[in-house]
Short mmCIF file of N, CA and C and ligand atoms in Angstrom, two decimals:
data_model
loop_
_atom_site.label_atom_id
_atom_site.label_comp_id
_atom_site.label_asym_id
_atom_site.label_seq_id
_atom_site.Cartn_x
_atom_site.Cartn_y
_atom_site.Cartn_z
N MET A 1 83.25 84.12 114.94
CA MET A 1 83.51 85.47 113.90
C MET A 1 81.88 86.22 114.17
N THR A 2 81.53 87.27 114.09
CA THR A 2 80.74 87.83 114.30
C THR A 2 79.84 87.99 113.22
N ASP A 3 81.18 88.07 111.75
CA ASP A 3 80.71 88.83 110.47
C ASP A 3 80.89 87.95 109.63
N CYS A 4 81.24 86.54 110.06
CA CYS A 4 81.79 84.85 109.44
C CYS A 4 80.18 83.81 109.46
N ILE A 5 80.14 84.38 107.57
CA ILE A 5 78.64 83.49 106.95
C ILE A 5 78.20 82.33 107.12
N PHE A 6 79.41 81.51 107.07
CA PHE A 6 79.46 80.35 107.89
C PHE A 6 79.56 79.98 109.40
N CYS A 7 79.53 81.11 110.19
CA CYS A 7 80.01 80.70 111.98
C CYS A 7 78.49 81.18 112.18
N LYS A 8 77.65 82.23 110.99
CA LYS A 8 75.92 82.87 111.56
C LYS A 8 75.19 81.34 111.09
N ILE A 9 75.27 80.31 109.33
CA ILE A 9 74.55 78.68 109.41
C ILE A 9 74.91 78.24 110.52
N VAL A 10 76.40 77.81 111.55
CA VAL A 10 76.07 76.70 112.44
C VAL A 10 75.53 77.34 113.91
N SER A 11 76.03 78.33 113.80
CA SER A 11 74.90 79.35 115.54
C SER A 11 73.65 79.59 114.48
N GLY A 12 72.41 79.31 113.13
CA GLY A 12 71.97 79.54 114.02
C GLY A 12 71.34 80.60 113.14
N ASP A 13 71.98 81.69 112.87
CA ASP A 13 70.87 83.27 112.64
C ASP A 13 71.14 83.37 110.84
N ILE A 14 71.35 81.91 109.87
CA ILE A 14 71.02 82.16 109.21
C ILE A 14 70.19 80.80 108.31
N PRO A 15 69.93 80.55 107.47
CA PRO A 15 69.40 79.15 107.11
C PRO A 15 70.37 78.55 106.34
N GLY A 16 70.44 77.01 106.51
CA GLY A 16 71.42 76.83 105.45
C GLY A 16 70.90 75.17 105.12
N ASP A 17 70.86 74.58 103.85
CA ASP A 17 70.32 73.10 104.00
C ASP A 17 71.25 72.46 104.61
N ILE A 18 70.86 72.69 105.67
CA ILE A 18 72.21 71.25 106.65
C ILE A 18 71.42 69.38 106.26
N ILE A 19 72.43 69.12 106.17
CA ILE A 19 72.16 67.10 105.83
C ILE A 19 73.28 66.55 106.73
N TYR A 20 74.47 67.54 107.52
CA TYR A 20 75.03 66.94 108.51
C TYR A 20 75.77 67.51 109.60
N GLN A 21 75.35 67.50 111.14
CA GLN A 21 76.56 67.83 111.43
C GLN A 21 76.81 66.62 112.86
N ASP A 22 77.60 67.34 113.89
CA ASP A 22 77.66 66.33 114.95
C ASP A 22 78.43 67.40 116.06
N ASP A 23 78.58 67.80 117.35
CA ASP A 23 79.74 69.06 118.39
C ASP A 23 80.62 69.05 117.59
N GLU A 24 81.32 69.14 116.52
CA GLU A 24 82.56 69.43 115.53
C GLU A 24 82.00 69.86 114.21
N VAL A 25 80.90 69.35 113.54
CA VAL A 25 81.03 69.47 112.40
C VAL A 25 80.06 69.93 111.42
N LEU A 26 80.03 70.64 110.70
CA LEU A 26 78.26 70.79 110.24
C LEU A 26 78.87 71.16 108.45
N ALA A 27 77.36 69.73 107.76
CA ALA A 27 77.94 70.17 106.56
C ALA A 27 76.60 69.97 106.35
N PHE A 28 76.27 71.62 104.80
CA PHE A 28 74.99 72.55 104.13
C PHE A 28 75.71 72.55 102.61
N ARG A 29 74.21 71.91 101.99
CA ARG A 29 74.65 72.91 100.60
C ARG A 29 74.85 73.51 100.15
N ASP A 30 75.96 72.66 99.09
CA ASP A 30 76.47 75.10 98.46
C ASP A 30 75.35 75.43 98.44
N LEU A 31 75.17 77.06 98.19
CA LEU A 31 73.89 77.93 97.54
C LEU A 31 74.50 77.58 96.29
N ASN A 32 75.69 77.57 95.47
CA ASN A 32 75.25 78.12 93.89
C ASN A 32 76.49 76.54 93.70
N PRO A 33 75.62 75.39 93.53
CA PRO A 33 75.86 74.34 93.28
C PRO A 33 76.75 73.83 91.91
N GLN A 34 77.83 73.48 91.84
CA GLN A 34 79.33 72.96 90.10
C GLN A 34 78.90 71.96 89.72
N ALA A 35 77.58 70.81 90.55
CA ALA A 35 77.93 69.64 90.44
C ALA A 35 76.50 69.66 91.14
N PRO A 36 75.58 67.83 89.97
CA PRO A 36 74.70 67.92 90.48
C PRO A 36 74.50 67.74 92.92
N VAL A 37 75.26 66.79 92.99
CA VAL A 37 75.54 67.31 94.47
C VAL A 37 76.63 67.68 94.83
N HIS A 38 76.60 69.14 95.18
CA HIS A 38 77.86 69.72 96.10
C HIS A 38 77.32 70.40 97.59
N PHE A 39 77.92 70.26 98.22
CA PHE A 39 78.33 70.43 99.49
C PHE A 39 79.29 71.07 100.02
N LEU A 40 79.74 71.54 101.32
CA LEU A 40 81.16 72.05 102.29
C LEU A 40 80.17 70.98 103.66
N VAL A 41 82.32 71.11 104.13
CA VAL A 41 81.72 70.63 105.15
C VAL A 41 82.61 71.94 105.63
N VAL A 42 82.25 72.10 107.49
CA VAL A 42 83.11 73.17 107.63
C VAL A 42 83.62 72.64 109.27
N PRO A 43 83.92 72.78 110.29
CA PRO A 43 84.53 72.86 112.05
C PRO A 43 83.02 73.70 111.95
N LYS A 44 82.64 73.51 113.33
CA LYS A 44 81.61 74.18 113.84
C LYS A 44 82.49 75.72 114.51
N ARG A 45 83.49 75.30 114.93
CA ARG A 45 85.05 76.27 114.91
C ARG A 45 85.19 77.10 114.31
N HIS A 46 85.49 78.45 114.22
CA HIS A 46 85.96 78.95 113.42
C HIS A 46 87.01 78.56 113.41
N ILE A 47 87.95 78.29 111.81
CA ILE A 47 89.61 78.87 111.34
C ILE A 47 89.16 79.46 109.72
N SER A 48 89.94 80.39 109.90
CA SER A 48 90.42 80.78 108.52
C SER A 48 90.74 80.48 107.22
N THR A 49 91.50 80.12 107.00
CA THR A 49 92.56 79.40 106.20
C THR A 49 93.26 78.65 106.35
N ILE A 50 93.63 77.27 105.62
CA ILE A 50 94.64 75.89 105.92
C ILE A 50 95.78 76.83 106.30
N ASN A 51 96.28 78.42 106.52
CA ASN A 51 96.87 78.86 106.65
C ASN A 51 97.35 78.58 107.74
N ASP A 52 96.70 78.48 109.15
CA ASP A 52 95.59 79.01 110.28
C ASP A 52 95.89 77.60 111.17
N PHE A 53 96.03 76.24 110.41
CA PHE A 53 95.62 75.16 110.82
C PHE A 53 97.30 75.12 111.27
N GLN A 54 96.85 74.41 113.35
CA GLN A 54 97.71 73.98 114.24
C GLN A 54 98.14 72.77 113.60
N PRO A 55 99.02 71.91 115.13
CA PRO A 55 98.09 70.53 115.24
C PRO A 55 97.80 70.18 115.43
N ASP A 56 97.10 70.96 116.78
CA ASP A 56 95.97 70.43 117.35
C ASP A 56 94.71 69.60 116.68
N ASP A 57 94.83 70.48 115.17
CA ASP A 57 93.91 70.68 114.51
C ASP A 57 93.67 69.45 113.59
N ALA A 58 94.60 68.49 114.32
CA ALA A 58 94.81 68.17 112.73
C ALA A 58 93.35 66.66 113.11
N GLU A 59 93.15 66.45 114.48
CA GLU A 59 91.78 65.27 114.95
C GLU A 59 90.47 66.03 113.86
N LEU A 60 90.88 67.36 114.25
CA LEU A 60 89.37 67.75 113.97
C LEU A 60 89.46 67.71 112.10
N ILE A 61 89.81 68.48 111.53
CA ILE A 61 90.32 68.95 109.83
C ILE A 61 90.22 66.32 109.06
N GLY A 62 91.04 65.54 110.17
CA GLY A 62 90.63 63.90 109.95
C GLY A 62 88.28 64.28 109.74
N LYS A 63 88.14 65.36 110.31
CA LYS A 63 86.77 64.57 110.73
C LYS A 63 85.83 65.22 109.94
N LEU A 64 86.96 66.17 109.36
CA LEU A 64 86.11 66.40 107.90
C LEU A 64 86.00 66.05 106.55
N TYR A 65 87.49 64.90 106.98
CA TYR A 65 87.52 64.09 105.92
C TYR A 65 85.95 62.82 106.05
N LEU A 66 85.91 62.53 107.54
CA LEU A 66 85.02 61.21 107.90
C LEU A 66 83.83 61.82 107.06
N ALA A 67 83.22 62.82 107.52
CA ALA A 67 82.29 63.66 107.13
C ALA A 67 81.89 63.39 105.85
N ALA A 68 82.81 63.40 105.04
CA ALA A 68 82.39 64.14 103.81
C ALA A 68 82.22 62.33 103.09
N LYS A 69 83.01 61.82 103.54
CA LYS A 69 83.11 60.36 102.64
C LYS A 69 81.44 59.25 103.47
N ASN A 70 81.25 59.19 104.40
CA ASN A 70 79.45 59.46 105.05
C ASN A 70 78.88 59.66 104.45
N ILE A 71 78.49 60.88 103.93
CA ILE A 71 77.97 61.76 102.85
C ILE A 71 77.82 61.41 101.60
N ALA A 72 78.72 61.14 101.55
CA ALA A 72 78.86 61.18 100.36
C ALA A 72 78.40 59.47 99.85
N LYS A 73 78.20 58.45 100.47
CA LYS A 73 77.75 56.96 100.94
C LYS A 73 76.59 57.43 100.83
N GLN A 74 75.74 58.80 101.04
CA GLN A 74 75.07 58.65 102.20
C GLN A 74 74.32 59.11 100.63
N GLU A 75 74.96 59.88 99.91
CA GLU A 75 73.87 60.10 98.64
C GLU A 75 74.04 59.85 97.05
N GLY A 76 74.85 58.51 97.64
CA GLY A 76 75.09 57.07 96.51
C GLY A 76 76.36 57.70 95.47
N MET A 77 77.44 58.52 95.84
CA MET A 77 78.25 58.33 94.73
C MET A 77 79.91 58.47 95.77
N ASP A 78 79.64 57.54 96.06
CA ASP A 78 81.10 56.58 97.63
C ASP A 78 81.53 56.19 96.34
N GLU A 79 81.21 55.18 95.08
CA GLU A 79 81.27 54.01 93.87
C GLU A 79 81.49 54.69 92.67
N SER A 80 81.01 55.40 92.47
CA SER A 80 81.11 56.41 90.72
C SER A 80 82.19 57.76 91.49
N GLY A 81 82.16 58.57 92.81
CA GLY A 81 82.82 58.89 92.51
C GLY A 81 82.84 60.31 92.62
N TYR A 82 83.67 60.73 93.84
CA TYR A 82 82.96 62.65 93.86
C TYR A 82 84.78 63.38 94.31
N ARG A 83 84.55 64.29 94.59
CA ARG A 83 85.86 66.06 94.05
C ARG A 83 85.93 66.34 95.71
N CYS A 84 86.75 65.53 96.52
CA CYS A 84 87.18 67.03 97.93
C CYS A 84 88.00 67.89 98.08
N VAL A 85 87.81 69.38 97.52
CA VAL A 85 88.71 70.53 97.23
C VAL A 85 88.32 71.95 99.29
N MET A 86 89.48 71.94 99.23
CA MET A 86 89.54 73.24 99.67
C MET A 86 90.71 73.97 99.76
N ASN A 87 90.33 75.50 99.27
CA ASN A 87 90.59 76.27 98.36
C ASN A 87 91.31 77.39 100.00
N CYS A 88 92.76 78.13 99.47
CA CYS A 88 93.74 78.49 100.31
C CYS A 88 92.67 80.06 99.74
N ASN A 89 92.36 81.20 100.39
CA ASN A 89 93.58 82.51 99.30
C ASN A 89 92.90 82.64 98.65
N ASP A 90 92.48 84.15 97.55
CA ASP A 90 92.61 84.66 96.80
C ASP A 90 92.83 83.58 95.56
N GLU A 91 93.99 83.04 95.37
CA GLU A 91 94.79 82.52 94.02
C GLU A 91 94.53 81.27 94.24
N GLY A 92 93.96 80.77 95.58
CA GLY A 92 93.68 79.30 96.09
C GLY A 92 91.72 79.61 94.98
N GLY A 93 90.80 80.58 95.76
CA GLY A 93 89.64 80.62 94.82
C GLY A 93 88.68 80.15 96.31
N GLN A 94 89.48 80.93 97.23
CA GLN A 94 89.06 81.14 98.22
C GLN A 94 88.24 82.44 98.53
N THR A 95 86.57 82.84 98.49
CA THR A 95 86.00 83.94 98.92
C THR A 95 85.39 83.75 100.31
N VAL A 96 84.68 82.71 100.67
CA VAL A 96 84.39 82.84 102.52
C VAL A 96 85.29 81.96 103.13
N HIS A 97 86.28 83.03 103.98
CA HIS A 97 86.99 82.69 105.46
C HIS A 97 86.80 81.94 106.29
N HIS A 98 85.94 80.95 106.47
CA HIS A 98 86.02 80.27 106.91
C HIS A 98 86.09 78.58 106.27
N ILE A 99 87.53 77.96 107.29
CA ILE A 99 87.47 76.36 105.84
C ILE A 99 86.59 75.59 105.47
N HIS A 100 86.17 75.44 104.57
CA HIS A 100 85.76 74.74 104.13
C HIS A 100 85.58 73.49 103.28
N LEU A 101 85.51 72.12 103.17
CA LEU A 101 85.34 70.88 102.39
C LEU A 101 84.78 70.83 101.27
N HIS A 102 84.63 71.44 100.07
CA HIS A 102 83.42 71.78 99.05
C HIS A 102 84.07 69.67 98.08
N VAL A 103 82.30 68.73 98.57
CA VAL A 103 82.74 68.00 98.39
C VAL A 103 81.76 67.45 96.85
N LEU A 104 82.41 67.86 95.84
CA LEU A 104 81.05 67.88 94.10
C LEU A 104 81.20 66.23 93.47
N GLY A 105 79.58 66.11 93.71
CA GLY A 105 79.97 64.44 93.08
C GLY A 105 78.72 65.02 91.30
N LYS A 106 78.89 63.72 91.48
CA LYS A 106 77.08 62.85 90.07
C LYS A 106 77.49 63.23 89.07
N ARG A 107 79.17 64.15 88.79
CA ARG A 107 79.22 63.87 87.07
C ARG A 107 80.72 64.25 87.08
N GLN A 108 80.86 63.62 85.70
CA GLN A 108 82.77 63.60 85.50
C GLN A 108 83.02 64.94 86.24
N MET A 109 84.06 64.42 86.74
CA MET A 109 85.13 66.11 87.56
C MET A 109 86.29 66.23 86.44
N ASN A 110 86.71 66.82 85.66
CA ASN A 110 87.63 67.63 84.57
C ASN A 110 89.10 67.46 85.57
N TRP A 111 90.32 68.05 84.39
CA TRP A 111 91.65 67.88 85.21
C TRP A 111 92.91 67.94 84.36
N PRO A 112 93.44 68.91 84.48
CA PRO A 112 93.65 70.01 85.42
C PRO A 112 92.29 70.71 85.65
N PRO A 113 92.10 71.33 87.39
CA PRO A 113 90.65 71.84 87.85
C PRO A 113 91.14 73.53 87.26
N GLY A 114 90.18 73.72 87.32
CA GLY A 114 90.67 75.99 86.49
C GLY A 114 90.90 76.81 87.14
P1 AMP B 1 85.25 79.23 98.59
O1 AMP B 1 84.97 80.51 97.33
O2 AMP B 1 86.26 77.89 98.24
O3 AMP B 1 85.49 80.28 99.24
O4 AMP B 1 83.35 78.83 98.36
C1 AMP B 1 82.74 79.29 99.11
C2 AMP B 1 80.80 78.61 99.46
O5 AMP B 1 80.72 78.60 99.77
C3 AMP B 1 80.80 78.76 97.16
O6 AMP B 1 81.08 77.85 96.93
C4 AMP B 1 79.19 79.32 97.50
O7 AMP B 1 78.23 79.36 96.44
C5 AMP B 1 79.39 79.35 98.44
N1 AMP B 1 78.45 79.74 100.25
C6 AMP B 1 77.98 80.63 100.06
N2 AMP B 1 77.08 80.68 101.00
C7 AMP B 1 77.02 79.68 101.37
C8 AMP B 1 75.52 79.95 101.90
N3 AMP B 1 75.07 81.24 102.99
N4 AMP B 1 74.97 79.24 101.82
C9 AMP B 1 75.82 77.62 101.56
N5 AMP B 1 76.19 78.17 100.76
C10 AMP B 1 77.31 78.85 100.37
#
């Protein structure tokens, strides 16, 4: 998608603080971190929202979580814990319509979320 900011990070058209990538998945640090560690894990292929998931996407979605847990270990927060969040549409708090798994850690998380 030409007007998608995360597609532009995937393509290298705009810079991102990239911490992991493979053929299908990219992870980069959030521009406006909400925790001492806050990174986003995205599929390189554009999918707008959770509502657009198809059965064939199941393996790709699993790979987002596998990347998240590997990076969380590299960041030294696998034992202390971390939160994974994927927002959907306006009331879910989604502002960028290219799905992304937020991974936040290195502070105590609260529940319920705001
Ligand atoms: P959401 O509100 O769930 O759609 O999350 C979008 C996230 O993307 C926010 O936490 C933003 O801080 C983050 N973000 C927006 N633009 C960039 C960017 N160019 N690089 C890194 N993170 C970004």
